[in-house]
Tab-separated table of C-alpha atoms and ligand atoms in Angstrom:
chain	number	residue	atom	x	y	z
A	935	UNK	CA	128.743	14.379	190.381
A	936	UNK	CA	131.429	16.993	190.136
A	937	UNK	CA	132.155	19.341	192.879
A	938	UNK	CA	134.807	21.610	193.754
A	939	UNK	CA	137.533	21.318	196.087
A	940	UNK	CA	136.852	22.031	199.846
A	941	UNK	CA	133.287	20.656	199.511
A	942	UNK	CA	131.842	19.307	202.898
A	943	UNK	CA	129.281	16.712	202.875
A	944	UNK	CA	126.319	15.757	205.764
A	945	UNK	CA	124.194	12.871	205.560
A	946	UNK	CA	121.116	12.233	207.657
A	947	UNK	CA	117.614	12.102	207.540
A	948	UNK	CA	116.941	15.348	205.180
A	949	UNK	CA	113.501	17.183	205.859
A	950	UNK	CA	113.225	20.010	203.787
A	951	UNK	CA	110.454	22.199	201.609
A	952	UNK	CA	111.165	23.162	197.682
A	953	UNK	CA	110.049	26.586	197.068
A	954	UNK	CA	110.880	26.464	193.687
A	955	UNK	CA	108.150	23.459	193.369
A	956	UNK	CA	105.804	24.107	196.346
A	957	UNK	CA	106.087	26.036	199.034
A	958	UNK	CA	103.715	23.937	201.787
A	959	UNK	CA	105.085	20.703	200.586
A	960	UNK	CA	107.341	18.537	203.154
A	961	UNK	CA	110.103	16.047	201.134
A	962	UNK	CA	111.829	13.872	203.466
A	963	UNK	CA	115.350	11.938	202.039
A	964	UNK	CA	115.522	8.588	204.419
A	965	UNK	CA	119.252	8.504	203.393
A	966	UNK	CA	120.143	12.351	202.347
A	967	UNK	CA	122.875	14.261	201.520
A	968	UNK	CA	123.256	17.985	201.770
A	969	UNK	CA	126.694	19.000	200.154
A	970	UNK	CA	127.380	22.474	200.744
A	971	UNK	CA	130.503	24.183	199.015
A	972	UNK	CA	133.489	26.270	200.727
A	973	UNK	CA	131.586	29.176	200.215
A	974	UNK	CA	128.858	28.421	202.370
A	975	UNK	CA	125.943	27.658	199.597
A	976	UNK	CA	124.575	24.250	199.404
A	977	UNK	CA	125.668	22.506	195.936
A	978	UNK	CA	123.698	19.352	195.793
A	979	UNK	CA	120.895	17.927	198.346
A	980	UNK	CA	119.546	14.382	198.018
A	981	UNK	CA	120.201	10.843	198.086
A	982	UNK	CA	123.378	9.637	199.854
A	983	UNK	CA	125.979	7.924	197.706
A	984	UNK	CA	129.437	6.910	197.850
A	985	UNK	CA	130.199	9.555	195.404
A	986	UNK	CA	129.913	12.859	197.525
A	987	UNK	CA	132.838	14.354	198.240
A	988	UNK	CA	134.537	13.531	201.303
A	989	UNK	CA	134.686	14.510	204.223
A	990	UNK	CA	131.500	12.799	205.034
A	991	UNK	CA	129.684	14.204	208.523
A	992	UNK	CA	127.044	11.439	209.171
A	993	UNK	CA	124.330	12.394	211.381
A	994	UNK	CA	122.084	9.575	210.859
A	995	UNK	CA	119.389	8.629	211.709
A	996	UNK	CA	119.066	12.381	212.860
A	997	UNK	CA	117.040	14.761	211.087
A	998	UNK	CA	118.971	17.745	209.366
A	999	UNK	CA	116.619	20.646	208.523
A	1000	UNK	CA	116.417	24.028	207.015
A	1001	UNK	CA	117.258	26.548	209.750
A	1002	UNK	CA	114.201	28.197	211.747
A	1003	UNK	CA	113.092	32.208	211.022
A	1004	UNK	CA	112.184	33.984	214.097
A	1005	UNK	CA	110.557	36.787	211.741
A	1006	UNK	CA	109.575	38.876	214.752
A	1007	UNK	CA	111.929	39.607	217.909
A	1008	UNK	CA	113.345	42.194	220.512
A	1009	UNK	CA	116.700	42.081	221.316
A	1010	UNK	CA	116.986	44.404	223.964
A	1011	UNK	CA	114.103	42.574	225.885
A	1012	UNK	CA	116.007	39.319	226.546
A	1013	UNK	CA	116.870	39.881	230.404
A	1014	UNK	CA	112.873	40.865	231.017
A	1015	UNK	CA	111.448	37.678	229.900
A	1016	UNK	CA	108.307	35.964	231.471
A	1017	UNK	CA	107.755	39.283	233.186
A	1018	UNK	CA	103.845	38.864	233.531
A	1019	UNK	CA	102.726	43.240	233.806
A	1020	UNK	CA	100.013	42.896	230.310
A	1021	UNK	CA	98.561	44.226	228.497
A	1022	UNK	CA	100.311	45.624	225.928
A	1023	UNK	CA	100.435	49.433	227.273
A	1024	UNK	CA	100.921	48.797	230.928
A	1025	UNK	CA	103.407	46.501	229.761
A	1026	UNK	CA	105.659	48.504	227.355
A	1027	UNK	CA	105.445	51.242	230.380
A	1028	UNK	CA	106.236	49.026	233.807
A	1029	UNK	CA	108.915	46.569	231.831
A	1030	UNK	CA	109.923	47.492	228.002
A	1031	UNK	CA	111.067	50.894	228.522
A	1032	UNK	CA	112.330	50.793	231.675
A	1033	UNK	CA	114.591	47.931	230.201
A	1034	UNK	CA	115.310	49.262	226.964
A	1035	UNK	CA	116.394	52.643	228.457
A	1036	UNK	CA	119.368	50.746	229.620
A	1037	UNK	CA	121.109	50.034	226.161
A	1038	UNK	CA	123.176	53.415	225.840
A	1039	UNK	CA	125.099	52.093	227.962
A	1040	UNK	CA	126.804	50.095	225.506
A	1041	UNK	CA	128.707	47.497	227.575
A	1042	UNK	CA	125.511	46.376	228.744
A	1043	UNK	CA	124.227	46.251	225.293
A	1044	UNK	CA	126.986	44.238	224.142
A	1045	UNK	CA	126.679	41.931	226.952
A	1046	UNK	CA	122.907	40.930	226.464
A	1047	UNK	CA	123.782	40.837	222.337
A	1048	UNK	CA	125.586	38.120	223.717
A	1049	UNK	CA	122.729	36.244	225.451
A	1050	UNK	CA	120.498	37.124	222.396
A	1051	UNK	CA	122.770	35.559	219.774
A	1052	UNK	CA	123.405	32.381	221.886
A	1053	UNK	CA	119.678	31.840	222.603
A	1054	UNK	CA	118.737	32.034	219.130
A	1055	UNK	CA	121.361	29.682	217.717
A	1056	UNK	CA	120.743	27.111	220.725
A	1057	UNK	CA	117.121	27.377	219.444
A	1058	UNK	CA	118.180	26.728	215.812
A	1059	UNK	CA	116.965	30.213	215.048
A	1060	UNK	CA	119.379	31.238	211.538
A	1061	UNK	CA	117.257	34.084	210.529
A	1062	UNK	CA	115.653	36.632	212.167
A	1063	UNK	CA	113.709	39.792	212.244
A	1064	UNK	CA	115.332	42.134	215.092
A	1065	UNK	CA	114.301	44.876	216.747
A	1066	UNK	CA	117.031	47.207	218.681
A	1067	UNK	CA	116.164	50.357	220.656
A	1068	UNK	CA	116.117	54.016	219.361
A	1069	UNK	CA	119.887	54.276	220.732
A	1070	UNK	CA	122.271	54.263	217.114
A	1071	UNK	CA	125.122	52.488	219.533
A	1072	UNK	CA	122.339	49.569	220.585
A	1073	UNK	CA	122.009	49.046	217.640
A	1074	UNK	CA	124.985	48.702	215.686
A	1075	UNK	CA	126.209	46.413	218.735
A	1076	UNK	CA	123.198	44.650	217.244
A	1077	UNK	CA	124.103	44.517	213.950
A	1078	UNK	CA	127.845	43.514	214.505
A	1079	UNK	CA	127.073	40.531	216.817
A	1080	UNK	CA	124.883	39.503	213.873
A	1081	UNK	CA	127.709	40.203	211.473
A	1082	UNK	CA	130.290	37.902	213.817
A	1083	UNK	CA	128.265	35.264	214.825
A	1084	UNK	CA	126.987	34.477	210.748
A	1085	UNK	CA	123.038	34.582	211.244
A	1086	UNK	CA	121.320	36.249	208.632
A	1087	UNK	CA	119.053	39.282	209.907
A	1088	UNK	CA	117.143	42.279	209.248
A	1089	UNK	CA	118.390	44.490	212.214
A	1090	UNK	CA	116.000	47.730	213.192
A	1091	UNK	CA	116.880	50.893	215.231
A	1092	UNK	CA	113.573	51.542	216.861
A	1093	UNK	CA	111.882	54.807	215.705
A	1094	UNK	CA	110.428	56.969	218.585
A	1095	UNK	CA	109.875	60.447	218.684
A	1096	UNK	CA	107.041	60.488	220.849
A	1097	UNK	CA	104.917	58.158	223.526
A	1098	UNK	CA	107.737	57.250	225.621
A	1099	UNK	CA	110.263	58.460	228.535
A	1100	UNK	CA	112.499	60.656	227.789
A	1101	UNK	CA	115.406	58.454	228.271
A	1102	UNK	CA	114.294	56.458	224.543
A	1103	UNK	CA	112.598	59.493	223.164
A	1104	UNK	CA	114.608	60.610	219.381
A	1105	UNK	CA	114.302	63.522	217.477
A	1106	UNK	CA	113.092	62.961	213.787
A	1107	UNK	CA	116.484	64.596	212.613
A	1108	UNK	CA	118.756	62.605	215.103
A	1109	UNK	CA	116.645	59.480	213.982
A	1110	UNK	CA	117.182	59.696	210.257
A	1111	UNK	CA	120.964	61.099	210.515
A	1112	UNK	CA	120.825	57.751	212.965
A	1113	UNK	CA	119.549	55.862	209.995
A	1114	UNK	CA	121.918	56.991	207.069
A	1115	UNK	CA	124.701	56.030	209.306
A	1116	UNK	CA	123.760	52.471	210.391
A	1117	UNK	CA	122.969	52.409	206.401
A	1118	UNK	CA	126.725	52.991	205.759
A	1119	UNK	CA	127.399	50.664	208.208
A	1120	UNK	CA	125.136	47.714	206.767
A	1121	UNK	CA	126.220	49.024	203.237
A	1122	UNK	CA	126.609	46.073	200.403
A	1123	UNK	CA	126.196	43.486	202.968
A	1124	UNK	CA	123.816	40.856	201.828
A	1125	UNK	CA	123.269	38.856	205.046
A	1126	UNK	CA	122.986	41.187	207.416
A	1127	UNK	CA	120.457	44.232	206.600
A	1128	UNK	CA	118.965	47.737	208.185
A	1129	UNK	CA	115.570	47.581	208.266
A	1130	UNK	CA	113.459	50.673	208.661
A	1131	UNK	CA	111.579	49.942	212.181
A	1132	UNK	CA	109.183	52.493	213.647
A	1133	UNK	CA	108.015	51.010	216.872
A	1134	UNK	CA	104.250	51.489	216.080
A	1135	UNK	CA	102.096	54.170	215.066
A	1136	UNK	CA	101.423	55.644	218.744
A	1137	UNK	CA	105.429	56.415	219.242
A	1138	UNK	CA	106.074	57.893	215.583
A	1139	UNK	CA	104.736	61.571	214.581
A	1140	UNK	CA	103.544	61.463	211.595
A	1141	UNK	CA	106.363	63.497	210.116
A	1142	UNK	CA	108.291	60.517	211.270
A	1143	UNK	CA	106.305	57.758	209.421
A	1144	UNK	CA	106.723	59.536	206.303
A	1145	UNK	CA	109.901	60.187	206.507
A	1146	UNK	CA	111.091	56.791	207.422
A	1147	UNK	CA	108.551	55.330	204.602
A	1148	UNK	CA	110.156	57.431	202.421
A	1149	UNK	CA	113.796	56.669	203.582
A	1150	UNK	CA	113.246	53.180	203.320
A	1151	UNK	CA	111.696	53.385	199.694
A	1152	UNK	CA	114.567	55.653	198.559
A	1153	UNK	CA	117.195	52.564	199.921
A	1154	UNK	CA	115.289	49.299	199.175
A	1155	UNK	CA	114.927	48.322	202.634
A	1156	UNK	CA	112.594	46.213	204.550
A	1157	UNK	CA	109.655	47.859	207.107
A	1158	UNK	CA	109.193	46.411	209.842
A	1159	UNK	CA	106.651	47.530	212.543
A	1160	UNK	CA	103.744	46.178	214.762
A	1161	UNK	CA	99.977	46.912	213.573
A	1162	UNK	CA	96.710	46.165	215.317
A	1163	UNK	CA	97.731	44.361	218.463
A	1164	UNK	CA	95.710	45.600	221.139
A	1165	UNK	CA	92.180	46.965	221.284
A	1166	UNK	CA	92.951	49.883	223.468
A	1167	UNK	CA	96.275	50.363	221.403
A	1168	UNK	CA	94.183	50.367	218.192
A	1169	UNK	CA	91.147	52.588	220.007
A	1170	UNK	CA	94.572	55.162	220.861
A	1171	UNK	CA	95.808	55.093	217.277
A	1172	UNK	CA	92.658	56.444	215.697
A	1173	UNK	CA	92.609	59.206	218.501
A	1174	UNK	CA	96.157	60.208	217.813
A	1175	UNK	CA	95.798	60.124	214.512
A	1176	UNK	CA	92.427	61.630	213.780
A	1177	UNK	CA	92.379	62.029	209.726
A	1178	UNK	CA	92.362	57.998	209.232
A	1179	UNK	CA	89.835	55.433	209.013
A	1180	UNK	CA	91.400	53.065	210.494
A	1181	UNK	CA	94.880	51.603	211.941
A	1182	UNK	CA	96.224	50.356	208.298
A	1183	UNK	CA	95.440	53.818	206.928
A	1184	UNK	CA	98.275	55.598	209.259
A	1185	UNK	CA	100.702	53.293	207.902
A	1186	UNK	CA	99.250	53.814	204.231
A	1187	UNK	CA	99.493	57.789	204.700
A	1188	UNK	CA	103.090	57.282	205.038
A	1189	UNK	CA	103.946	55.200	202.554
A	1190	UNK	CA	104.750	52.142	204.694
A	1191	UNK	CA	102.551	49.488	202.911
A	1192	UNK	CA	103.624	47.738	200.286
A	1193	UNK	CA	105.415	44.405	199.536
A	1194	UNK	CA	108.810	45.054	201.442
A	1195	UNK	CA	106.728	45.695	204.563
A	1196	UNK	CA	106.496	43.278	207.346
A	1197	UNK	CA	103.651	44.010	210.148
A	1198	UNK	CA	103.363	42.076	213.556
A	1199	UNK	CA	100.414	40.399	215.467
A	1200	UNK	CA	98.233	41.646	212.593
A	1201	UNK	CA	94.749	40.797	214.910
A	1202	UNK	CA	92.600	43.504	215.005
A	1203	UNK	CA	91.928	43.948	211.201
A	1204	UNK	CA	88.818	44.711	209.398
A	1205	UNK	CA	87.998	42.764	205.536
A	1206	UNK	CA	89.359	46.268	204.110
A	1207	UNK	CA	92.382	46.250	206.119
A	1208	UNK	CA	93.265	42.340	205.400
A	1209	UNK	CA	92.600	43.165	201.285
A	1210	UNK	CA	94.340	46.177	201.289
A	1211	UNK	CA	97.381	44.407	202.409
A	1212	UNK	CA	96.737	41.675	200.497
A	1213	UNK	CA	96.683	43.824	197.567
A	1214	UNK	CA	99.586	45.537	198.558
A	1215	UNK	CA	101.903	42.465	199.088
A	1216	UNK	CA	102.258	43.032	202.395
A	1217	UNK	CA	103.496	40.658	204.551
A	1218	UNK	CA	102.672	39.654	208.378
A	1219	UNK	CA	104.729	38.415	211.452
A	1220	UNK	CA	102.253	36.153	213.675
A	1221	UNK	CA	103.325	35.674	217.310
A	1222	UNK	CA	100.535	33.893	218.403
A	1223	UNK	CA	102.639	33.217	222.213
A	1224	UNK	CA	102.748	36.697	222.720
A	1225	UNK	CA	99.403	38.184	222.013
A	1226	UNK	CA	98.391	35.039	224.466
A	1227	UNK	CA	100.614	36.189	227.438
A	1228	UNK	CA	99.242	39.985	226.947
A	1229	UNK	CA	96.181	38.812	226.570
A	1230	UNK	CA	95.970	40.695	222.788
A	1231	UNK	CA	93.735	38.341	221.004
A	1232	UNK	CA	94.290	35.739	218.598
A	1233	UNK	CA	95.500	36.521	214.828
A	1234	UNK	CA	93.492	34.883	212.289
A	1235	UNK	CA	96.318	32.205	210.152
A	1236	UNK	CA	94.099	30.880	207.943
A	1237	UNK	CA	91.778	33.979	206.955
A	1238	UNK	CA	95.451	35.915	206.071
A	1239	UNK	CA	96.705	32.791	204.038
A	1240	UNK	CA	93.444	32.400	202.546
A	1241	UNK	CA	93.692	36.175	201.141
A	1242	UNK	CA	97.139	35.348	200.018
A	1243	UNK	CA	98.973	37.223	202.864
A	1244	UNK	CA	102.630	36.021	203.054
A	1245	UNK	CA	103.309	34.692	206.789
A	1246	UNK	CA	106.543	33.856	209.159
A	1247	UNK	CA	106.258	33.095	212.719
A	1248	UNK	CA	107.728	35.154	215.367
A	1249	UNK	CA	108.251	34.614	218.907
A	1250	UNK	CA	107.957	38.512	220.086
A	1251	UNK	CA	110.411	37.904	222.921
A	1252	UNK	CA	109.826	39.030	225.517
A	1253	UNK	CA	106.041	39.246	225.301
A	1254	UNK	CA	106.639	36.144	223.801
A	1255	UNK	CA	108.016	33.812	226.639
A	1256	UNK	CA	110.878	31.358	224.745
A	1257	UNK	CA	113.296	31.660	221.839
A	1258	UNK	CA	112.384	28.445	221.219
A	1259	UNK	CA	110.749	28.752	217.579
A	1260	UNK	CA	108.697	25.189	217.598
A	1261	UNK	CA	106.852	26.449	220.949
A	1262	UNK	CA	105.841	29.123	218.768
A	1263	UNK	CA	104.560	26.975	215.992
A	1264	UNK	CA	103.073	25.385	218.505
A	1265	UNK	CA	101.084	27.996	219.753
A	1266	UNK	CA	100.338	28.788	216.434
A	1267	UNK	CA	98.830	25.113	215.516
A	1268	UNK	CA	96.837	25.420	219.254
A	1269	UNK	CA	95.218	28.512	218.426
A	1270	UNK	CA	94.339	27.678	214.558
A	1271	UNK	CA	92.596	24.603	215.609
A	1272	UNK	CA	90.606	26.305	218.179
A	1273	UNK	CA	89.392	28.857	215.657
A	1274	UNK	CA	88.364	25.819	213.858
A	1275	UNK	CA	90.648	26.734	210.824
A	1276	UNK	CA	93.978	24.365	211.422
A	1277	UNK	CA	96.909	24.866	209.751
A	1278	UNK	CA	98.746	21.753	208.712
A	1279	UNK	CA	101.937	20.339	210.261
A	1280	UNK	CA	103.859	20.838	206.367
A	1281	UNK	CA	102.040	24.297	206.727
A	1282	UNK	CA	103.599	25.328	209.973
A	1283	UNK	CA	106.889	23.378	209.101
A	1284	UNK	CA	106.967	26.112	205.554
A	1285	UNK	CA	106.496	28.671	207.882
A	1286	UNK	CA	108.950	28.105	210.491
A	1287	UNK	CA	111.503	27.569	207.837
A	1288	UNK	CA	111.297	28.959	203.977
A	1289	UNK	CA	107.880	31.095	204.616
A	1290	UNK	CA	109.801	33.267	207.593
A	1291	UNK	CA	113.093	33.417	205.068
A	1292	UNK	CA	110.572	34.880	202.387
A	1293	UNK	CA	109.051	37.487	204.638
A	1294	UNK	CA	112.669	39.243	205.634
A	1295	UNK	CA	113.389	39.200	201.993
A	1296	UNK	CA	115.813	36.281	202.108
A	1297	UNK	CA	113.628	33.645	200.345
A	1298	UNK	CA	115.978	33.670	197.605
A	1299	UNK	CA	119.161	32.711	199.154
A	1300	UNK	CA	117.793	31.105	202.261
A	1301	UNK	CA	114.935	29.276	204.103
A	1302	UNK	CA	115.328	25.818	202.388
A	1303	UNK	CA	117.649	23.063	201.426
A	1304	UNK	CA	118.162	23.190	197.746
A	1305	UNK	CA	120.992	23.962	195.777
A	1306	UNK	CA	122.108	27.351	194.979
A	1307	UNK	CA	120.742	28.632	198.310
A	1308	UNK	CA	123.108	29.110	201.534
A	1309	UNK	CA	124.193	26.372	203.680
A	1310	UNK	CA	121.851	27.091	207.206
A	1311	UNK	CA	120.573	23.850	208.559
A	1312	UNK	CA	120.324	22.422	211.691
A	1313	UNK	CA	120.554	18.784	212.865
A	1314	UNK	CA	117.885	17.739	215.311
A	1315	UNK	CA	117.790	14.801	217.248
A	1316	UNK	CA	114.879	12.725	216.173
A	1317	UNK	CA	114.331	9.391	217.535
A	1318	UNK	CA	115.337	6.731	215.058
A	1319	UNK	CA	111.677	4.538	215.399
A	1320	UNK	CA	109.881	7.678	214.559
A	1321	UNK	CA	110.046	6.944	210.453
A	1322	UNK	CA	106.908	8.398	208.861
A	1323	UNK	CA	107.443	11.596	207.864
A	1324	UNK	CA	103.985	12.758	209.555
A	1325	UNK	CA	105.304	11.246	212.489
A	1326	UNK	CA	109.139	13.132	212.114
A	1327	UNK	CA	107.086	16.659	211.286
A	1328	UNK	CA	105.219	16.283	214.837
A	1329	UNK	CA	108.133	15.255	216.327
A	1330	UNK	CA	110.457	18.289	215.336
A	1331	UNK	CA	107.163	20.772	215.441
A	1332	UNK	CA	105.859	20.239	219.000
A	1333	UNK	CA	108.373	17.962	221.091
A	1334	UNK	CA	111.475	20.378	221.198
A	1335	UNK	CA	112.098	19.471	224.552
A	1336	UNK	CA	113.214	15.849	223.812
A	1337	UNK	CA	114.291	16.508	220.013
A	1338	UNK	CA	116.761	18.661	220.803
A	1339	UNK	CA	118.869	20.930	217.885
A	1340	UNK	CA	122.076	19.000	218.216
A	1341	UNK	CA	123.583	21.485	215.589
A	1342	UNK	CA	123.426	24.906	213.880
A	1343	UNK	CA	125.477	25.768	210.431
A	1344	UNK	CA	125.465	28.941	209.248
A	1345	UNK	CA	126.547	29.646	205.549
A	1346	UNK	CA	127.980	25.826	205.973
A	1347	UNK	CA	129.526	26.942	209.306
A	1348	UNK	CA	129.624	26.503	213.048
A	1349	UNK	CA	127.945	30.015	214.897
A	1350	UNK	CA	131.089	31.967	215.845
A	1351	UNK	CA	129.487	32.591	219.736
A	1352	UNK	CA	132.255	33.964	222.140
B	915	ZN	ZN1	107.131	43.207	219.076
């Protein structure tokens, strides 16, 4: 093996997918190696020897992993967590905007950027799909914590022109002159991204859905919205807009689906709807704890896999009620079974990890441990008689509460947390 100078190496237990190979495949390295290089990507994972370069960081017998993807989550709802005022529109009304009207204030925003960031990494969260508020400050505080701290993340300023108080209300004009300036801001940066966010279809004219499909088309960038979460949500979408069949449609009308688009909770969805965006490469964000809490419904895993439907999980915070990103799998595994179509614990394990990095558009660079991709992996205390790897994939799936994430590396770093 040759390597260059500055080269860091960590042994343990090494639990990771290979895209490249197959996705929903699990390979476990008893005695691994993950060498990563001084500029954060890894340059060689696999068996331990005496011949990696030194330093040496030995973890063993813990487990070192690909960092989690929470695909799907609200920043600006961290402080109303666990509030319990469902469903979905009583809820947005009594505790989301109420909440979120706070964040022009932008020392408060800063100071709850601060709680975000730190929950995520303590989760082992290295990639996520964020939603701001339709304040331009909010969300480039948003953006720069995610900058400083060295997660990778897709970071939206919340489209809303109508459907909502005053206080979080933007004009179309002040939106996208809000856009092209957080676009400058992101510009060239390859970890951290804008992504083109309208809340939903019932707080977007549609004037503002086109113009934000076509702003995102004209700069490569993600969409990321929610679709089809709630039954009196969906029943209000149709009403407001009247000229479409049915809740995809809106989106479609505006040039929102297609395969950089990323929709939440997904539930509601009729055959046409689920082949349309199958056909479309469109991708979903399941978030199966928070359409429990509000009482949504339950998303249908397997059906959307089945129709080839790329998947990450999200935990929806705060409808969701934890950062923690294996309660969410969790949930996710409950809910499958009960449907009587399970998912798979190397399943879940490819979502959590490489099938969430796919869905924000970093599958490339991120979302697994092979070499050539960046150096975000977390070491997770897994108890040392637990050897099958059946056995090691329940363990760090469903018991985060005694395997605890004993470290996060970012780009082959420590999180730079204040
Ligand atoms: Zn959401």
């Amino acid at each position: 093996m040759n390597f260059t100078k500055n080269a860091r190496s960590y042994r343990g237990r090494v639990l990771t997918t290979r895209p490249e190979q197959s996705v929903f495949k699990t390979h476990l390295e008893e005695d691994g190696v993950v060498v990563v290089g001084a500029d954060g990507t890894i340059l060689f994972v696999g068996p331990y020897s005496n011949n990696v370069p030194h330093p040496v960081v030995d973890f063993h017998p813990h487990v070192i992993t690909p960092g989690f993807a929470d695909v799907h989550v609200h920043y600006p709802q961290t402080r109303v967590m666990g509030r319990a005022t469902g469903p979905l529109l009583d809820w947005l009304s009594n505790t989301v905007f109420p909440e979120e009207s706070k964040f022009v204030d932008s020392a408060y925003a800063d100071k709850v950027a601060n709680e975000f960031y730190a929950h995520l990494i303590a989760s082992g969260t290295t990639c996520a799909g964020i939603y701001a508020t339709s304040s331009k400050s909010a969300t480039q505080t948003a953006i720069q914590h995610a900058l400083n701290v060295g997660i990778a993340a897709q970071v939206g300023l919340v489209l809303m022109d109508r459907g909502a108080p005053d206080a979080l209300v933007v004009s179309r004009e002040q939106a996208l002159s809000d856009l092209a300036q957080l676009l400058n801001f992101t510009a060239g940066n390859e970890r951290v991204k804008l992504a083109v966010t309208p809340r939903f279809a019932l707080s977007c004219t549609p004037e503002l859905l086109r113009e934000a499909g076509h702003f995102a088309a004209q700069n490569k960038l993600l969409v990321q919205t929610h679709l089809s979460e709630n039954v009196e949500e969906c029943r209000a979408t149709l009403a407001a807009f009247p000229g479409c069949a049915d809740y995809l449609s809106v989106y479609e009308s505006a040039g929102l689906v297609h395969d950089q688009a990323l929709f939440a909770h997904a539930i509601h969805l009729s055959d046409s709807e689920v082949e349309r965006m199958a056909r479309a490469g469109a991708k979903v964000a399941h978030c199966p704890d928070s359409n429990l809490f509000l009482g949504s419904g339950t998303m249908l895993l397997r059906a959307l896999l089945s129709a080839g439907i790329k998947v990450g999980l999200g935990s929806d915070v705060a409808a969701g009620r934890t950062f923690d990103m294996r309660r969410i799998a969790a949930s996710a595994y409950d809910v499958a079974l009960l449907q009587k179509a399970p998912v798979s614990l190397e399943e879940l394990f490819a979502l959590l990890t490489f099938g969430g990095a796919q869905v924000l558009g970093f599958g490339d660079t991120r979302g697994a441990l092979t070499a050539g991709r960046m150096g975000d992996f977390l070491v997770i205390d897994v108890p040392e008689y637990t050897r099958q790897k059946s056995d090691i994939l329940g363990q760090l799936l469903f018991a985060s509460d005694t395997c605890k994430v004993i470290r996060t590396y970012l780009s082959g770093k420590k999180p730079n947390l204040p």
